[in-house]
Short mmCIF file of C-alpha atoms and ligand atoms in Angstrom, two decimals:
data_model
loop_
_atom_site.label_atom_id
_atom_site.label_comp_id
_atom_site.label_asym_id
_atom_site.label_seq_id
_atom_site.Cartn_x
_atom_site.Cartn_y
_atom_site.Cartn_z
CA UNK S 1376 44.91 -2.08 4.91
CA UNK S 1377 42.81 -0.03 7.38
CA UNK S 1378 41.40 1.64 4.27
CA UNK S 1379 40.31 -2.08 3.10
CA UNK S 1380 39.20 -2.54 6.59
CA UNK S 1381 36.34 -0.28 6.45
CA UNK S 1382 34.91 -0.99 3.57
CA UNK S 1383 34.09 -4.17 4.66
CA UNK S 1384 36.86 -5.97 2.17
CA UNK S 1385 38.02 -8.03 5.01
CA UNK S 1386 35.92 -9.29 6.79
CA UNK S 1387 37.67 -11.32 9.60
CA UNK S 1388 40.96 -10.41 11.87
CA UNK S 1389 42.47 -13.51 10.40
CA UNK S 1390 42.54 -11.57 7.17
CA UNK S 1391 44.85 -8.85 8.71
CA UNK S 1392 47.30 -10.79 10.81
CA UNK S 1393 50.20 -11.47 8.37
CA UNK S 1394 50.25 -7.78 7.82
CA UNK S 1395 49.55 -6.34 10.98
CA UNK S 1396 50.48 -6.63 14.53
CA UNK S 1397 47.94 -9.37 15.63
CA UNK S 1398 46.57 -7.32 18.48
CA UNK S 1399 45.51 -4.47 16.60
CA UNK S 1400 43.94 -7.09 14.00
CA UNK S 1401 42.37 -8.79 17.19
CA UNK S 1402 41.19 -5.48 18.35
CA UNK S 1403 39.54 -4.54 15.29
CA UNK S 1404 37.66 -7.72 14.59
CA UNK S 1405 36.43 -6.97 17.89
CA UNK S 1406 35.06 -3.59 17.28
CA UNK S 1407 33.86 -4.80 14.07
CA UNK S 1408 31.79 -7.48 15.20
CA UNK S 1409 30.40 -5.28 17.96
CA UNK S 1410 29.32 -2.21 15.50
CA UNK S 1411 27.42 -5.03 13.56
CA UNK S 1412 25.96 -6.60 16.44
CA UNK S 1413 24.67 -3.12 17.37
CA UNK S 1414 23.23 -1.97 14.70
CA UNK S 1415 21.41 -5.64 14.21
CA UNK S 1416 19.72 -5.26 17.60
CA UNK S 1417 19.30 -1.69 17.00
CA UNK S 1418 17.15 -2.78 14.08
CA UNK S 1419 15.61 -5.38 15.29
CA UNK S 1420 14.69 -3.00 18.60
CA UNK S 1421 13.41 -0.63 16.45
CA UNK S 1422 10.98 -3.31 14.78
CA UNK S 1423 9.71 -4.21 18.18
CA UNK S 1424 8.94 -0.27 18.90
CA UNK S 1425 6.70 -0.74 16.17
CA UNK S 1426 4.82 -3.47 16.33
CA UNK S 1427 4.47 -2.24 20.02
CA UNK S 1428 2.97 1.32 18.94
CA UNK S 1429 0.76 -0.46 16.34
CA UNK S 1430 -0.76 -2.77 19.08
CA UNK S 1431 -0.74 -0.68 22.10
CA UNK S 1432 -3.07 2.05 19.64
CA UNK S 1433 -5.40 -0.93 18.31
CA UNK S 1434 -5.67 -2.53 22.01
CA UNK S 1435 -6.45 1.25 23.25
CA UNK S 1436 -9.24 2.91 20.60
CA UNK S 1437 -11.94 0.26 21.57
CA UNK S 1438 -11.43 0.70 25.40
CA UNK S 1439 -11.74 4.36 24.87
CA UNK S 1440 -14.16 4.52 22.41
CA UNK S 1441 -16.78 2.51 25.00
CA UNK S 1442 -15.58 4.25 27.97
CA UNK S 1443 -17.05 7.51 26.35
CA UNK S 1444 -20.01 5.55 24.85
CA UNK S 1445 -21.17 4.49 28.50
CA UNK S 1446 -20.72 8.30 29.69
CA UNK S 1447 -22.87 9.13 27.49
CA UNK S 1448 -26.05 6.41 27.96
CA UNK S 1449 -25.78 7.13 31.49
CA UNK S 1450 -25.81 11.04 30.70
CA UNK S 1451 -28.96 10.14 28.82
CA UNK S 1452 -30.72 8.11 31.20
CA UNK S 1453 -31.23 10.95 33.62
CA UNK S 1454 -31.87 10.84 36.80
CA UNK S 1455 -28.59 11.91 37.78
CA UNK S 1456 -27.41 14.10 41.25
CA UNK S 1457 -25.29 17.01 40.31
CA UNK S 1458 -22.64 15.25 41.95
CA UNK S 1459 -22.89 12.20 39.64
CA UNK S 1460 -22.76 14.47 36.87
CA UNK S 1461 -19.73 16.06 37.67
CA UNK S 1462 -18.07 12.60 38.00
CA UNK S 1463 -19.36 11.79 34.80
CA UNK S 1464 -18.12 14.67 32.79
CA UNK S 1465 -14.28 14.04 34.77
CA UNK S 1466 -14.49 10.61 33.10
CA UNK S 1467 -15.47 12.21 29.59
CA UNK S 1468 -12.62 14.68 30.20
CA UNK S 1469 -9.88 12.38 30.92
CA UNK S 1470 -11.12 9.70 27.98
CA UNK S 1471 -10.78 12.42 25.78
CA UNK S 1472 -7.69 13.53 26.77
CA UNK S 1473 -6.49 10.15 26.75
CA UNK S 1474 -7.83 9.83 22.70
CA UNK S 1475 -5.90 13.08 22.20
CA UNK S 1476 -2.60 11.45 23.44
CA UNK S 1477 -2.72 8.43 21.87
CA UNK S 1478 -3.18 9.78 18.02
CA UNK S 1479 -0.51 12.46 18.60
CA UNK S 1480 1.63 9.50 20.10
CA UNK S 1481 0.52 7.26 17.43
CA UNK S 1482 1.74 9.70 15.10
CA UNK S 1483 4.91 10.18 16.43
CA UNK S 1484 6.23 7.29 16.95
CA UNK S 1485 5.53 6.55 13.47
CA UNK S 1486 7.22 9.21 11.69
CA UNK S 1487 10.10 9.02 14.17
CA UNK S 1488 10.81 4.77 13.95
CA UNK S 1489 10.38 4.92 10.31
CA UNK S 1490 7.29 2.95 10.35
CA UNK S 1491 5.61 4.62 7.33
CA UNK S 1492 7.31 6.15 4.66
CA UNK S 1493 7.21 9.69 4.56
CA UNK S 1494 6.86 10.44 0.67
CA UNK S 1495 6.37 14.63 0.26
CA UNK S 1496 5.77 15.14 -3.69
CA UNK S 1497 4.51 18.57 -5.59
CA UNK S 1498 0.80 18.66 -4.62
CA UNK S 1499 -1.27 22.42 -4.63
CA UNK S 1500 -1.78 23.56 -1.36
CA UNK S 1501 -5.68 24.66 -1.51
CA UNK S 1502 -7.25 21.55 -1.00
CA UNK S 1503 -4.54 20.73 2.03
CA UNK S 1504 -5.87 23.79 4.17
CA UNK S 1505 -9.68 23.40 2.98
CA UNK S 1506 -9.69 19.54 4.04
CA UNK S 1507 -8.28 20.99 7.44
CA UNK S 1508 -10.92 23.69 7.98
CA UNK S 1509 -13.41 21.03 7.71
CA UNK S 1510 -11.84 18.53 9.70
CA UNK S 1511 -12.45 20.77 13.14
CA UNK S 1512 -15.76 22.60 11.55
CA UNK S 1513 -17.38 20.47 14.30
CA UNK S 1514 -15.38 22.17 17.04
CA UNK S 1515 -15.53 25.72 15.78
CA UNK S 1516 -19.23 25.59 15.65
CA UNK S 1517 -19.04 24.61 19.53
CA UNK S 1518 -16.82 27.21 20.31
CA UNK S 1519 -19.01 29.49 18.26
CA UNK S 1520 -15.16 30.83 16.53
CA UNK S 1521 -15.43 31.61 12.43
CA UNK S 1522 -12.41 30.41 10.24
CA UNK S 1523 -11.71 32.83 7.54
CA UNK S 1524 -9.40 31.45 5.07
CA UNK S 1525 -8.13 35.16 3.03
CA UNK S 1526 -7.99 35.17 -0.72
CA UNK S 1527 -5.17 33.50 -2.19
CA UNK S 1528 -3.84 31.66 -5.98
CA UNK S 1529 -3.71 27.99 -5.68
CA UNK S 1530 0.26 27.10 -5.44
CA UNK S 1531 2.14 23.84 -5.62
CA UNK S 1532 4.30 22.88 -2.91
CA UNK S 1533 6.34 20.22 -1.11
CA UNK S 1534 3.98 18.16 0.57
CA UNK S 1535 2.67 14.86 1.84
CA UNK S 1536 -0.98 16.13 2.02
CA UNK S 1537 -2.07 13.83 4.67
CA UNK S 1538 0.57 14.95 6.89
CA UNK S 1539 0.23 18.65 6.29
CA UNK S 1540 -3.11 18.38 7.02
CA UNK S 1541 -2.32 17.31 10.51
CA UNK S 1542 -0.07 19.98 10.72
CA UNK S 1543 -2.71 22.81 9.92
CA UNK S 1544 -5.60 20.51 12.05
CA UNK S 1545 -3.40 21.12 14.58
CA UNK S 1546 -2.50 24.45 14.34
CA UNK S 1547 -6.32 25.43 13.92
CA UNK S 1548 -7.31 22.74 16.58
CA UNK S 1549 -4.93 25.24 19.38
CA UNK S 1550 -5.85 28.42 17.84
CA UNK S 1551 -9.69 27.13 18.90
CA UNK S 1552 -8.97 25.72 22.14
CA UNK S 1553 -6.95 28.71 23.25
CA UNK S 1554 -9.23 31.23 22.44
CA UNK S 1555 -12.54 32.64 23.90
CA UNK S 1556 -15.78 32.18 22.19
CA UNK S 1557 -17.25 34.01 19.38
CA UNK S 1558 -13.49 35.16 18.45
CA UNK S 1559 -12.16 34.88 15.09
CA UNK S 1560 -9.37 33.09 13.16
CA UNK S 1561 -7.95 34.01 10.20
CA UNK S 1562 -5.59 32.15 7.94
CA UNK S 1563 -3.69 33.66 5.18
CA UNK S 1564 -1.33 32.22 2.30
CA UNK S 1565 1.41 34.79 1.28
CA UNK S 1566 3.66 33.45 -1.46
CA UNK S 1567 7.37 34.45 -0.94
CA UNK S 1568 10.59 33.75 -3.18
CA UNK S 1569 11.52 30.15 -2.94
CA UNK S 1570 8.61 29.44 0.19
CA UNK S 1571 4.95 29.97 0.92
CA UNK S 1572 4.01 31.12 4.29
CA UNK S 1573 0.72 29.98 5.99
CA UNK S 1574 -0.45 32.38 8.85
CA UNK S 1575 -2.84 30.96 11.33
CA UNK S 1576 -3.91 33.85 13.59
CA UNK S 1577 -6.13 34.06 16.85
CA UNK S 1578 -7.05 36.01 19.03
CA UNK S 1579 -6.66 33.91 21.71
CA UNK S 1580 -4.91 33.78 25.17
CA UNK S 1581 -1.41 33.82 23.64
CA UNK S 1582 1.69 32.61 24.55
CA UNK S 1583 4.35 34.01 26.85
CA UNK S 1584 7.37 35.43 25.23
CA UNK S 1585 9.49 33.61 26.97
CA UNK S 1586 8.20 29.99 26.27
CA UNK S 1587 7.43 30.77 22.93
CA UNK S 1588 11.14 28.68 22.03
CA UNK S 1589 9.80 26.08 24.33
CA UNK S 1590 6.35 25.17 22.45
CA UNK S 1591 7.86 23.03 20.15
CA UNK S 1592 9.76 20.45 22.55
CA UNK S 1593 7.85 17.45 23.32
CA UNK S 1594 5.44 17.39 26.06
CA UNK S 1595 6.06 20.95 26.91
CA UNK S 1596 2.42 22.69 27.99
CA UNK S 1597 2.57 26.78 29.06
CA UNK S 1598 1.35 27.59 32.55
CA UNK S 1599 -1.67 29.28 31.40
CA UNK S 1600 -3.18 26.70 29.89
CA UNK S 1601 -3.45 23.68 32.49
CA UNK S 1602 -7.43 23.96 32.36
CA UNK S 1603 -7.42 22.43 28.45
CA UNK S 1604 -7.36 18.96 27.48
CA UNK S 1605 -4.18 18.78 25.66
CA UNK S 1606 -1.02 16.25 25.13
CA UNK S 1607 1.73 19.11 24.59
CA UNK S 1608 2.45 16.86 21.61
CA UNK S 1609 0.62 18.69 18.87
CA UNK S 1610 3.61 21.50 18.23
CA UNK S 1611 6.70 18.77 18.44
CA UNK S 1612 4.32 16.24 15.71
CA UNK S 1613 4.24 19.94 13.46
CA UNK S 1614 7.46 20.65 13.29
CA UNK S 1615 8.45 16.82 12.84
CA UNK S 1616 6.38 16.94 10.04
CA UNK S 1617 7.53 20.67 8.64
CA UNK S 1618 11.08 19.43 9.10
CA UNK S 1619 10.06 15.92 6.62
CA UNK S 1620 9.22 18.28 3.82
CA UNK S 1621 11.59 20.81 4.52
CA UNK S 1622 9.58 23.30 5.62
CA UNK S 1623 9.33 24.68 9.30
CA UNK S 1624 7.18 26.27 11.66
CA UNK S 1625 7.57 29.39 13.82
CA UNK S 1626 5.47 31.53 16.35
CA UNK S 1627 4.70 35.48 17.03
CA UNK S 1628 2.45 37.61 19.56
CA UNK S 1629 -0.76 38.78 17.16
CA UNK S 1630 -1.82 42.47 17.99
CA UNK S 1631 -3.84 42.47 20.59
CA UNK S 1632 -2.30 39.45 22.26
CA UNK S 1633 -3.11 36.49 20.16
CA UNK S 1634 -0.95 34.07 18.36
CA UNK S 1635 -0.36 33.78 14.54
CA UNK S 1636 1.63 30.51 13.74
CA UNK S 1637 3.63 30.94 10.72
CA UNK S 1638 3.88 27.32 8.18
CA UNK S 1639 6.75 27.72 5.83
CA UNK S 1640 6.60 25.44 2.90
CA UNK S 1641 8.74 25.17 -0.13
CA UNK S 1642 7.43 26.05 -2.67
CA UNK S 1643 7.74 23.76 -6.24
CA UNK S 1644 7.09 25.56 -9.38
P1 ADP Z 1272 -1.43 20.81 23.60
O1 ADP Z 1272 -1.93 19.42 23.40
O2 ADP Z 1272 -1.17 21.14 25.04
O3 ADP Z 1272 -2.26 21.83 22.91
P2 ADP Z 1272 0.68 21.49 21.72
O4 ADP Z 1272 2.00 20.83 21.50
O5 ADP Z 1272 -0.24 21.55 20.57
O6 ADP Z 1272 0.04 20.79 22.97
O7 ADP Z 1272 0.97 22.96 22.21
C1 ADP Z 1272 1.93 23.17 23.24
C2 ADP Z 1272 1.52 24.36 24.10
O8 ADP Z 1272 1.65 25.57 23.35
C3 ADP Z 1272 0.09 24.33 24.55
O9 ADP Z 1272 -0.07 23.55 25.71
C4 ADP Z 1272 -0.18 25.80 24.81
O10 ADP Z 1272 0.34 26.16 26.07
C5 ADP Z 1272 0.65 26.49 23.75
N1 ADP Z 1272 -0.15 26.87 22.56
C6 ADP Z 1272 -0.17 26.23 21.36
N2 ADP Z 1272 -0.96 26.88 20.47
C7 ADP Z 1272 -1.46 27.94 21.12
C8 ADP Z 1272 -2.34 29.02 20.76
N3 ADP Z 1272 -2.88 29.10 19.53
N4 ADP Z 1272 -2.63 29.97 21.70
C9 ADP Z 1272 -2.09 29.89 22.93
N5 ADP Z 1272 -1.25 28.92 23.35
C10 ADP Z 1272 -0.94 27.94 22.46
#
């Protein structure tokens, strides 16, 4: 009867009471009508996450977008007090910080509520890490840091490319922001049995050995790094996204004190 119960044969506590003591057929109408309830509002919660996310995002580019456009006509118009200027370029620095945030957020929230569907599919793994590289060519020529991508044969993996290129415009995005200028990156594809590994290395500030566990969590930031613009969102959206295509991410000290970021992904022959 029980059995029948939880399939969802009968439906109602009515259904049970000639067979069963009527309280336990009481209580279990209960329960059942509460686990549905639940999982309705849970639903339609989850709905109203989204359509928050989707409008807080729109409402918030615009704002942004003209707060920096401002900074910058009153940059040009000259005339400025060193004081001034410094004002200005806190209000550049926080917009852009705040841009930062929102697309990680953005991100996020829509991998983790389900509002897009995550389809990873066989797709060769070149073009994923090229299209990265040129995403944040703008910011390596600023930082005056060269990307060297090694030699490698094209291979097929398990991938959504748009999301893997976040993961490796990420990755490449830290590796410039945490390391001096006129430094060097390197990135390197080594092809193992059943995964490829992607090695992003710098030679940048590096990261602690004892919060290199803690990098991935959401929000988390190291203590050396509090003068950077940065959401300490980047790491959890790259391993939210490794995880989707069942791949992963991990972290080790480079010699000489940098970071290389390994990307594991399977690969599908
Ligand atoms: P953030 O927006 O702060 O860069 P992330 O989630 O991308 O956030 O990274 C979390 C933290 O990990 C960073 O704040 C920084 O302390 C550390 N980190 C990440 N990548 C590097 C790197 N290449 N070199 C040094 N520290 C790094």
């Amino acid at each position: 009867m029980l059995e029948r119960f939880k399939q969802g044969e009968l439906a109602e506590s009515a259904d049970l009471k000639d067979s069963m003591d009527s309280r336990i057929a009481f209580l279990l109408g209960e329960i059942r009508r509460e686990i549905l309830s639940t999982s309705g509002k849970e639903k339609k919660e989850n709905n109203q996450i989204k359509g928050l996310i989707s409008d807080i995002s729109h409402q918030l580019r615009t704002p942004l977008t003209n707060i920096l456009m401002y900074e910058e006509l009153l940059e040009e118009g000259g005339g400025l007090d060193e004081e001034q200027r410094l004002f200005l370029s806190n209000i550049r620095e926080a917009a852009v910080k705040s841009q930062w945030l929102l697309k990680n957020l953005v991100n996020v929230s829509r991998l983790e509520t389900g509002a897009i569907a995550f389809v990873a599919e066989r797709e060769y793994l070149r073009r994923t890490i090229v299209e990265a590289a040129q995403e944040v060519e703008g910011l390596a020529r600023e930082r005056n840091i060269r990307i060297e991508l090694e030699e490698f044969q094209d291979v097929p993996v398990l991938q959504n490319r748009r999301w893997t290129r976040e993961v490796f415009v990420n990755l490449l995005e830290n590796a410039l922001k945490y390391s001096p200028q006129g430094t060097e990156i390197r990135v390197a594809v080594k092809r193992q049995v059943s995964y490829v590994d992607v090695s992003i290395e710098d030679q940048g500030i590096g990261i602690p050995k004892e919060e290199r566990k803690r990098i991935f969590e959401r929000f988390y930031r190291c203590r050396n790094v509090e003068d950077e613009i940065g959401s300490g969102l980047g790491l959890y959206l790259v391993r939210l996204i490794l995880l989707k295509e069942n791949g992963n991410v991990m972290v080790e000290e480079a010699f000489g004190g940098g970071s290389i970021f390994h990307v594991f992904l399977k690969l599908e022959e």
